Amino acid sequence: MKKLLRKYGHIWTLGYAFIYVPWFLFLERTVVRGYTVMHVALDDVIPFNEYFIIPYLLWFVYVAGVLMYFFFVSRQEYYRLCTFLFTGMTISLLICTFFPNGTDLRTAVDPQKNICSWLVYIVHMADTSTNVFPSIHAFNSIGVHCAVMKSPELKEKRWIRIGSFVLMVSICLSTVFLKQHSAIDVVGAVVLSYVIYPFVYGTNPVFSRRTARKKALG
């Protein structure tokens, strides 16, 4: 047991779920009226397409899969990714708490049309159209792709890196083609990623010292 804790002690980071989930569910219950509608002109020219539900749902596999990979392969990269994701998710919750927001973009979906329409219908039933800015779907996808691109272990894995990029872009597009988010929500996610990135993957002294110490120890 001690060996396992020493090897996988970084599992403590997953305790963040006990902060994020209750906070998010609280906002889902309480932000029901009087919120700012996120809507820009571009949203009106983007058509609804139920087939984008495929990359939208692949987000769960993408984020969880990459987190799991780094959990077992590189504690350093795992910490970096968690820092990126959890920082952005917390900022997003703070924004939604003090700036309640939502969309008015959803269209009626016939669940009997095809399997993709049925899946969209299920998502609509489970998820409200509030707390959308910035898009966590887009932000986490960008964060995961950054982790893949910065990983020394995946540096030579060209097809994994390309596949990650394609999936990241597809997930971001899915949020607007499914009318789950406004284009401004995705822009917000991009800006948030841009702000957080240098603190995690740039010349951040905390990570720089940790990396230097690991190299010194061999």
C-alpha atoms as a PDB file:
ATOM      1  CA  MET A   1       0.000   0.000   0.000  1.00  0.00           C
ATOM      2  CA  LYS A   2       2.826   2.389   0.862  1.00  0.00           C
ATOM      3  CA  LYS A   3       4.476   1.664  -2.476  1.00  0.00           C
ATOM      4  CA  LEU A   4       1.225   2.369  -4.311  1.00  0.00           C
ATOM      5  CA  LEU A   5       0.708   5.629  -2.432  1.00  0.00           C
ATOM      6  CA  ARG A   6       4.275   6.657  -3.158  1.00  0.00           C
ATOM      7  CA  LYS A   7       3.843   5.836  -6.842  1.00  0.00           C
ATOM      8  CA  TYR A   8       0.306   7.155  -7.350  1.00  0.00           C
ATOM      9  CA  GLY A   9       0.012   9.675  -4.530  1.00  0.00           C
ATOM     10  CA  HIS A  10      -0.904  12.341  -7.084  1.00  0.00           C
ATOM     11  CA  ILE A  11      -4.396  10.846  -7.175  1.00  0.00           C
ATOM     12  CA  TRP A  12      -5.275  13.430  -4.506  1.00  0.00           C
ATOM     13  CA  THR A  13      -5.783  15.964  -7.310  1.00  0.00           C
ATOM     14  CA  LEU A  14      -8.986  14.202  -8.357  1.00  0.00           C
ATOM     15  CA  GLY A  15     -10.480  15.476  -5.130  1.00  0.00           C
ATOM     16  CA  TYR A  16     -11.108  18.664  -7.117  1.00  0.00           C
ATOM     17  CA  ALA A  17     -14.301  16.974  -8.304  1.00  0.00           C
ATOM     18  CA  PHE A  18     -15.709  17.473  -4.787  1.00  0.00           C
ATOM     19  CA  ILE A  19     -15.349  21.214  -5.348  1.00  0.00           C
ATOM     20  CA  TYR A  20     -16.322  21.506  -8.997  1.00  0.00           C
ATOM     21  CA  VAL A  21     -19.344  19.199  -9.208  1.00  0.00           C
ATOM     22  CA  PRO A  22     -21.363  20.602  -6.255  1.00  0.00           C
ATOM     23  CA  TRP A  23     -20.557  24.184  -7.316  1.00  0.00           C
ATOM     24  CA  PHE A  24     -21.595  23.511 -10.918  1.00  0.00           C
ATOM     25  CA  LEU A  25     -24.809  21.732  -9.893  1.00  0.00           C
ATOM     26  CA  PHE A  26     -25.647  24.627  -7.572  1.00  0.00           C
ATOM     27  CA  LEU A  27     -25.330  27.048 -10.490  1.00  0.00           C
ATOM     28  CA  GLU A  28     -27.421  24.775 -12.702  1.00  0.00           C
ATOM     29  CA  ARG A  29     -30.223  24.885 -10.118  1.00  0.00           C
ATOM     30  CA  THR A  30     -30.063  28.579  -9.296  1.00  0.00           C
ATOM     31  CA  VAL A  31     -29.251  30.309 -12.604  1.00  0.00           C
ATOM     32  CA  VAL A  32     -32.699  30.004 -14.162  1.00  0.00           C
ATOM     33  CA  ARG A  33     -33.729  33.581 -14.925  1.00  0.00           C
ATOM     34  CA  GLY A  34     -32.318  37.069 -15.211  1.00  0.00           C
ATOM     35  CA  TYR A  35     -29.072  35.905 -16.768  1.00  0.00           C
ATOM     36  CA  THR A  36     -27.173  37.521 -19.625  1.00  0.00           C
ATOM     37  CA  VAL A  37     -27.847  35.828 -22.973  1.00  0.00           C
ATOM     38  CA  MET A  38     -24.656  35.033 -24.867  1.00  0.00           C
ATOM     39  CA  HIS A  39     -25.494  35.582 -28.518  1.00  0.00           C
ATOM     40  CA  VAL A  40     -23.566  37.107 -31.425  1.00  0.00           C
ATOM     41  CA  ALA A  41     -24.414  37.560 -35.108  1.00  0.00           C
ATOM     42  CA  LEU A  42     -22.203  34.627 -36.125  1.00  0.00           C
ATOM     43  CA  ASP A  43     -24.455  32.250 -34.186  1.00  0.00           C
ATOM     44  CA  ASP A  44     -27.328  33.000 -36.569  1.00  0.00           C
ATOM     45  CA  VAL A  45     -25.425  31.801 -39.637  1.00  0.00           C
ATOM     46  CA  ILE A  46     -24.122  28.576 -38.079  1.00  0.00           C
ATOM     47  CA  PRO A  47     -26.572  25.768 -38.921  1.00  0.00           C
ATOM     48  CA  PHE A  48     -27.628  23.136 -36.423  1.00  0.00           C
ATOM     49  CA  ASN A  49     -26.100  19.746 -37.202  1.00  0.00           C
ATOM     50  CA  GLU A  50     -26.911  16.790 -34.972  1.00  0.00           C
ATOM     51  CA  TYR A  51     -23.940  14.762 -36.232  1.00  0.00           C
ATOM     52  CA  PHE A  52     -21.613  16.959 -34.211  1.00  0.00           C
ATOM     53  CA  ILE A  53     -22.913  15.119 -31.153  1.00  0.00           C
ATOM     54  CA  ILE A  54     -20.222  12.508 -31.929  1.00  0.00           C
ATOM     55  CA  PRO A  55     -17.186  14.750 -31.219  1.00  0.00           C
ATOM     56  CA  TYR A  56     -19.180  16.498 -28.485  1.00  0.00           C
ATOM     57  CA  LEU A  57     -19.525  13.226 -26.566  1.00  0.00           C
ATOM     58  CA  LEU A  58     -16.000  12.105 -27.443  1.00  0.00           C
ATOM     59  CA  TRP A  59     -14.903  14.988 -25.232  1.00  0.00           C
ATOM     60  CA  PHE A  60     -15.459  12.770 -22.195  1.00  0.00           C
ATOM     61  CA  VAL A  61     -13.181  10.051 -23.598  1.00  0.00           C
ATOM     62  CA  TYR A  62     -10.610  12.591 -24.796  1.00  0.00           C
ATOM     63  CA  VAL A  63     -10.226  14.431 -21.491  1.00  0.00           C
ATOM     64  CA  ALA A  64     -10.433  11.351 -19.262  1.00  0.00           C
ATOM     65  CA  GLY A  65      -8.160   9.313 -21.544  1.00  0.00           C
ATOM     66  CA  VAL A  66      -5.353  11.875 -21.660  1.00  0.00           C
ATOM     67  CA  LEU A  67      -5.595  12.513 -17.922  1.00  0.00           C
ATOM     68  CA  MET A  68      -5.334   8.783 -17.293  1.00  0.00           C
ATOM     69  CA  TYR A  69      -2.390   8.454 -19.679  1.00  0.00           C
ATOM     70  CA  PHE A  70      -0.349  11.119 -17.892  1.00  0.00           C
ATOM     71  CA  PHE A  71      -1.431   9.818 -14.489  1.00  0.00           C
ATOM     72  CA  PHE A  72       0.373   6.550 -15.195  1.00  0.00           C
ATOM     73  CA  VAL A  73       3.142   7.790 -17.517  1.00  0.00           C
ATOM     74  CA  SER A  74       4.309  11.175 -16.226  1.00  0.00           C
ATOM     75  CA  ARG A  75       3.444  12.715 -12.869  1.00  0.00           C
ATOM     76  CA  GLN A  76       5.004  16.005 -13.999  1.00  0.00           C
ATOM     77  CA  GLU A  77       2.825  16.295 -17.099  1.00  0.00           C
ATOM     78  CA  TYR A  78      -0.190  15.094 -15.136  1.00  0.00           C
ATOM     79  CA  TYR A  79       0.253  17.925 -12.626  1.00  0.00           C
ATOM     80  CA  ARG A  80       0.662  20.427 -15.433  1.00  0.00           C
ATOM     81  CA  LEU A  81      -2.544  19.288 -17.125  1.00  0.00           C
ATOM     82  CA  CYS A  82      -4.510  19.277 -13.867  1.00  0.00           C
ATOM     83  CA  THR A  83      -3.250  22.769 -13.075  1.00  0.00           C
ATOM     84  CA  PHE A  84      -4.329  24.002 -16.503  1.00  0.00           C
ATOM     85  CA  LEU A  85      -7.769  22.373 -16.403  1.00  0.00           C
ATOM     86  CA  PHE A  86      -8.659  23.024 -12.784  1.00  0.00           C
ATOM     87  CA  THR A  87      -7.542  26.661 -12.890  1.00  0.00           C
ATOM     88  CA  GLY A  88      -9.681  27.360 -15.942  1.00  0.00           C
ATOM     89  CA  MET A  89     -12.664  25.439 -14.606  1.00  0.00           C
ATOM     90  CA  THR A  90     -12.536  27.381 -11.340  1.00  0.00           C
ATOM     91  CA  ILE A  91     -12.325  30.704 -13.180  1.00  0.00           C
ATOM     92  CA  SER A  92     -15.267  29.627 -15.327  1.00  0.00           C
ATOM     93  CA  LEU A  93     -17.361  28.858 -12.241  1.00  0.00           C
ATOM     94  CA  LEU A  94     -16.429  32.221 -10.736  1.00  0.00           C
ATOM     95  CA  ILE A  95     -17.491  33.975 -13.943  1.00  0.00           C
ATOM     96  CA  CYS A  96     -20.822  32.129 -13.986  1.00  0.00           C
ATOM     97  CA  THR A  97     -21.346  32.887 -10.287  1.00  0.00           C
ATOM     98  CA  PHE A  98     -20.814  36.642 -10.563  1.00  0.00           C
ATOM     99  CA  PHE A  99     -21.924  36.991 -14.197  1.00  0.00           C
ATOM    100  CA  PRO A 100     -24.859  34.580 -14.680  1.00  0.00           C
ATOM    101  CA  ASN A 101     -25.144  33.685 -18.338  1.00  0.00           C
ATOM    102  CA  GLY A 102     -26.868  31.357 -20.772  1.00  0.00           C
ATOM    103  CA  THR A 103     -27.919  30.933 -24.392  1.00  0.00           C
ATOM    104  CA  ASP A 104     -31.131  31.157 -26.406  1.00  0.00           C
ATOM    105  CA  LEU A 105     -29.828  29.087 -29.307  1.00  0.00           C
ATOM    106  CA  ARG A 106     -31.302  25.629 -28.783  1.00  0.00           C
ATOM    107  CA  THR A 107     -33.732  24.342 -31.378  1.00  0.00           C
ATOM    108  CA  ALA A 108     -36.346  21.616 -31.017  1.00  0.00           C
ATOM    109  CA  VAL A 109     -34.909  18.191 -31.852  1.00  0.00           C
ATOM    110  CA  ASP A 110     -36.884  15.168 -33.008  1.00  0.00           C
ATOM    111  CA  PRO A 111     -35.370  12.228 -31.082  1.00  0.00           C
ATOM    112  CA  GLN A 112     -36.874   9.771 -33.583  1.00  0.00           C
ATOM    113  CA  LYS A 113     -35.087  11.252 -36.602  1.00  0.00           C
ATOM    114  CA  ASN A 114     -31.835   9.321 -36.089  1.00  0.00           C
ATOM    115  CA  ILE A 115     -29.499   8.130 -33.360  1.00  0.00           C
ATOM    116  CA  CYS A 116     -27.588  11.427 -33.310  1.00  0.00           C
ATOM    117  CA  SER A 117     -30.781  13.436 -32.852  1.00  0.00           C
ATOM    118  CA  TRP A 118     -31.762  11.120 -30.018  1.00  0.00           C
ATOM    119  CA  LEU A 119     -28.398  11.706 -28.338  1.00  0.00           C
ATOM    120  CA  VAL A 120     -28.803  15.484 -28.692  1.00  0.00           C
ATOM    121  CA  TYR A 121     -32.258  15.173 -27.140  1.00  0.00           C
ATOM    122  CA  ILE A 122     -30.762  13.279 -24.181  1.00  0.00           C
ATOM    123  CA  VAL A 123     -28.078  15.944 -23.732  1.00  0.00           C
ATOM    124  CA  HIS A 124     -30.729  18.678 -23.768  1.00  0.00           C
ATOM    125  CA  MET A 125     -32.697  16.818 -21.116  1.00  0.00           C
ATOM    126  CA  ALA A 126     -29.636  16.424 -18.876  1.00  0.00           C
ATOM    127  CA  ASP A 127     -27.978  19.808 -19.375  1.00  0.00           C
ATOM    128  CA  THR A 128     -29.437  23.298 -19.034  1.00  0.00           C
ATOM    129  CA  SER A 129     -28.675  26.143 -21.425  1.00  0.00           C
ATOM    130  CA  THR A 130     -27.087  28.233 -18.664  1.00  0.00           C
ATOM    131  CA  ASN A 131     -23.532  28.646 -17.316  1.00  0.00           C
ATOM    132  CA  VAL A 132     -22.030  28.572 -20.800  1.00  0.00           C
ATOM    133  CA  PHE A 133     -19.368  31.304 -20.783  1.00  0.00           C
ATOM    134  CA  PRO A 134     -16.605  30.402 -21.230  1.00  0.00           C
ATOM    135  CA  SER A 135     -17.198  26.977 -22.768  1.00  0.00           C
ATOM    136  CA  ILE A 136     -15.658  24.314 -20.543  1.00  0.00           C
ATOM    137  CA  HIS A 137     -16.017  21.819 -23.401  1.00  0.00           C
ATOM    138  CA  ALA A 138     -13.797  24.020 -25.565  1.00  0.00           C
ATOM    139  CA  PHE A 139     -11.426  25.059 -22.771  1.00  0.00           C
ATOM    140  CA  ASN A 140     -10.711  21.518 -21.579  1.00  0.00           C
ATOM    141  CA  SER A 141     -10.198  20.329 -25.150  1.00  0.00           C
ATOM    142  CA  ILE A 142      -7.641  23.068 -25.742  1.00  0.00           C
ATOM    143  CA  GLY A 143      -5.931  22.249 -22.443  1.00  0.00           C
ATOM    144  CA  VAL A 144      -5.717  18.547 -23.233  1.00  0.00           C
ATOM    145  CA  HIS A 145      -4.294  19.245 -26.693  1.00  0.00           C
ATOM    146  CA  CYS A 146      -1.670  21.564 -25.171  1.00  0.00           C
ATOM    147  CA  ALA A 147      -0.671  18.728 -22.825  1.00  0.00           C
ATOM    148  CA  VAL A 148      -0.342  16.320 -25.744  1.00  0.00           C
ATOM    149  CA  MET A 149       1.776  18.779 -27.722  1.00  0.00           C
ATOM    150  CA  LYS A 150       4.064  19.609 -24.782  1.00  0.00           C
ATOM    151  CA  SER A 151       4.571  16.009 -23.681  1.00  0.00           C
ATOM    152  CA  PRO A 152       8.119  14.656 -24.183  1.00  0.00           C
ATOM    153  CA  GLU A 153       6.628  11.135 -24.262  1.00  0.00           C
ATOM    154  CA  LEU A 154       4.424  12.036 -27.241  1.00  0.00           C
ATOM    155  CA  LYS A 155       6.939  14.211 -29.072  1.00  0.00           C
ATOM    156  CA  GLU A 156       7.588  11.595 -31.760  1.00  0.00           C
ATOM    157  CA  LYS A 157       3.975  10.350 -31.931  1.00  0.00           C
ATOM    158  CA  ARG A 158       3.019  12.401 -34.977  1.00  0.00           C
ATOM    159  CA  TRP A 159      -0.354  10.779 -35.624  1.00  0.00           C
ATOM    160  CA  ILE A 160      -1.422  11.087 -32.000  1.00  0.00           C
ATOM    161  CA  ARG A 161      -0.585  14.781 -32.078  1.00  0.00           C
ATOM    162  CA  ILE A 162      -2.446  15.281 -35.356  1.00  0.00           C
ATOM    163  CA  GLY A 163      -5.403  13.247 -34.118  1.00  0.00           C
ATOM    164  CA  SER A 164      -5.505  15.289 -30.928  1.00  0.00           C
ATOM    165  CA  PHE A 165      -5.611  18.523 -32.930  1.00  0.00           C
ATOM    166  CA  VAL A 166      -8.411  17.276 -35.174  1.00  0.00           C
ATOM    167  CA  LEU A 167     -10.441  16.090 -32.188  1.00  0.00           C
ATOM    168  CA  MET A 168      -9.856  19.330 -30.283  1.00  0.00           C
ATOM    169  CA  VAL A 169     -11.053  21.436 -33.218  1.00  0.00           C
ATOM    170  CA  SER A 170     -14.024  19.104 -33.822  1.00  0.00           C
ATOM    171  CA  ILE A 171     -15.110  19.363 -30.189  1.00  0.00           C
ATOM    172  CA  CYS A 172     -14.892  23.159 -30.235  1.00  0.00           C
ATOM    173  CA  LEU A 173     -16.945  23.248 -33.447  1.00  0.00           C
ATOM    174  CA  SER A 174     -19.473  20.811 -32.019  1.00  0.00           C
ATOM    175  CA  THR A 175     -20.412  23.218 -29.243  1.00  0.00           C
ATOM    176  CA  VAL A 176     -21.661  25.810 -31.754  1.00  0.00           C
ATOM    177  CA  PHE A 177     -23.103  23.428 -34.370  1.00  0.00           C
ATOM    178  CA  LEU A 178     -25.178  21.744 -31.669  1.00  0.00           C
ATOM    179  CA  LYS A 179     -26.273  25.173 -30.404  1.00  0.00           C
ATOM    180  CA  GLN A 180     -24.979  24.307 -26.952  1.00  0.00           C
ATOM    181  CA  HIS A 181     -22.811  27.414 -26.959  1.00  0.00           C
ATOM    182  CA  SER A 182     -22.510  30.760 -28.638  1.00  0.00           C
ATOM    183  CA  ALA A 183     -19.398  31.454 -30.682  1.00  0.00           C
ATOM    184  CA  ILE A 184     -18.464  34.000 -27.997  1.00  0.00           C
ATOM    185  CA  ASP A 185     -18.322  31.175 -25.446  1.00  0.00           C
ATOM    186  CA  VAL A 186     -15.670  29.434 -27.528  1.00  0.00           C
ATOM    187  CA  VAL A 187     -13.760  32.701 -27.959  1.00  0.00           C
ATOM    188  CA  GLY A 188     -13.875  33.076 -24.177  1.00  0.00           C
ATOM    189  CA  ALA A 189     -12.393  29.589 -23.790  1.00  0.00           C
ATOM    190  CA  VAL A 190      -9.600  30.421 -26.232  1.00  0.00           C
ATOM    191  CA  VAL A 191      -8.771  33.661 -24.391  1.00  0.00           C
ATOM    192  CA  LEU A 192      -8.811  31.890 -21.012  1.00  0.00           C
ATOM    193  CA  SER A 193      -6.475  29.209 -22.384  1.00  0.00           C
ATOM    194  CA  TYR A 194      -4.155  31.878 -23.764  1.00  0.00           C
ATOM    195  CA  VAL A 195      -3.958  33.561 -20.344  1.00  0.00           C
ATOM    196  CA  ILE A 196      -3.359  30.340 -18.381  1.00  0.00           C
ATOM    197  CA  TYR A 197      -0.946  28.659 -20.810  1.00  0.00           C
ATOM    198  CA  PRO A 198       2.254  30.622 -19.943  1.00  0.00           C
ATOM    199  CA  PHE A 199       1.773  29.981 -16.230  1.00  0.00           C
ATOM    200  CA  VAL A 200       1.681  26.226 -16.812  1.00  0.00           C
ATOM    201  CA  TYR A 201       3.827  25.607 -19.886  1.00  0.00           C
ATOM    202  CA  GLY A 202       5.817  28.826 -20.102  1.00  0.00           C
ATOM    203  CA  THR A 203       8.626  30.084 -17.881  1.00  0.00           C
ATOM    204  CA  ASN A 204       6.698  29.441 -14.702  1.00  0.00           C
ATOM    205  CA  PRO A 205       9.175  29.349 -11.786  1.00  0.00           C
ATOM    206  CA  VAL A 206       7.287  26.648  -9.859  1.00  0.00           C
ATOM    207  CA  PHE A 207       7.395  24.117 -12.681  1.00  0.00           C
ATOM    208  CA  SER A 208      10.876  25.234 -13.780  1.00  0.00           C
ATOM    209  CA  ARG A 209      12.295  24.551 -10.315  1.00  0.00           C
ATOM    210  CA  ARG A 210      10.534  21.200 -10.113  1.00  0.00           C
ATOM    211  CA  THR A 211      11.872  20.127 -13.517  1.00  0.00           C
ATOM    212  CA  ALA A 212      15.405  21.271 -12.658  1.00  0.00           C
ATOM    213  CA  ARG A 213      15.270  19.372  -9.371  1.00  0.00           C
ATOM    214  CA  LYS A 214      14.154  16.184 -11.112  1.00  0.00           C
ATOM    215  CA  LYS A 215      16.986  16.474 -13.641  1.00  0.00           C
ATOM    216  CA  ALA A 216      19.528  17.035 -10.865  1.00  0.00           C
ATOM    217  CA  LEU A 217      18.336  13.868  -9.124  1.00  0.00           C
ATOM    218  CA  GLY A 218      18.704  11.930 -12.334  1.00  0.00           C
END
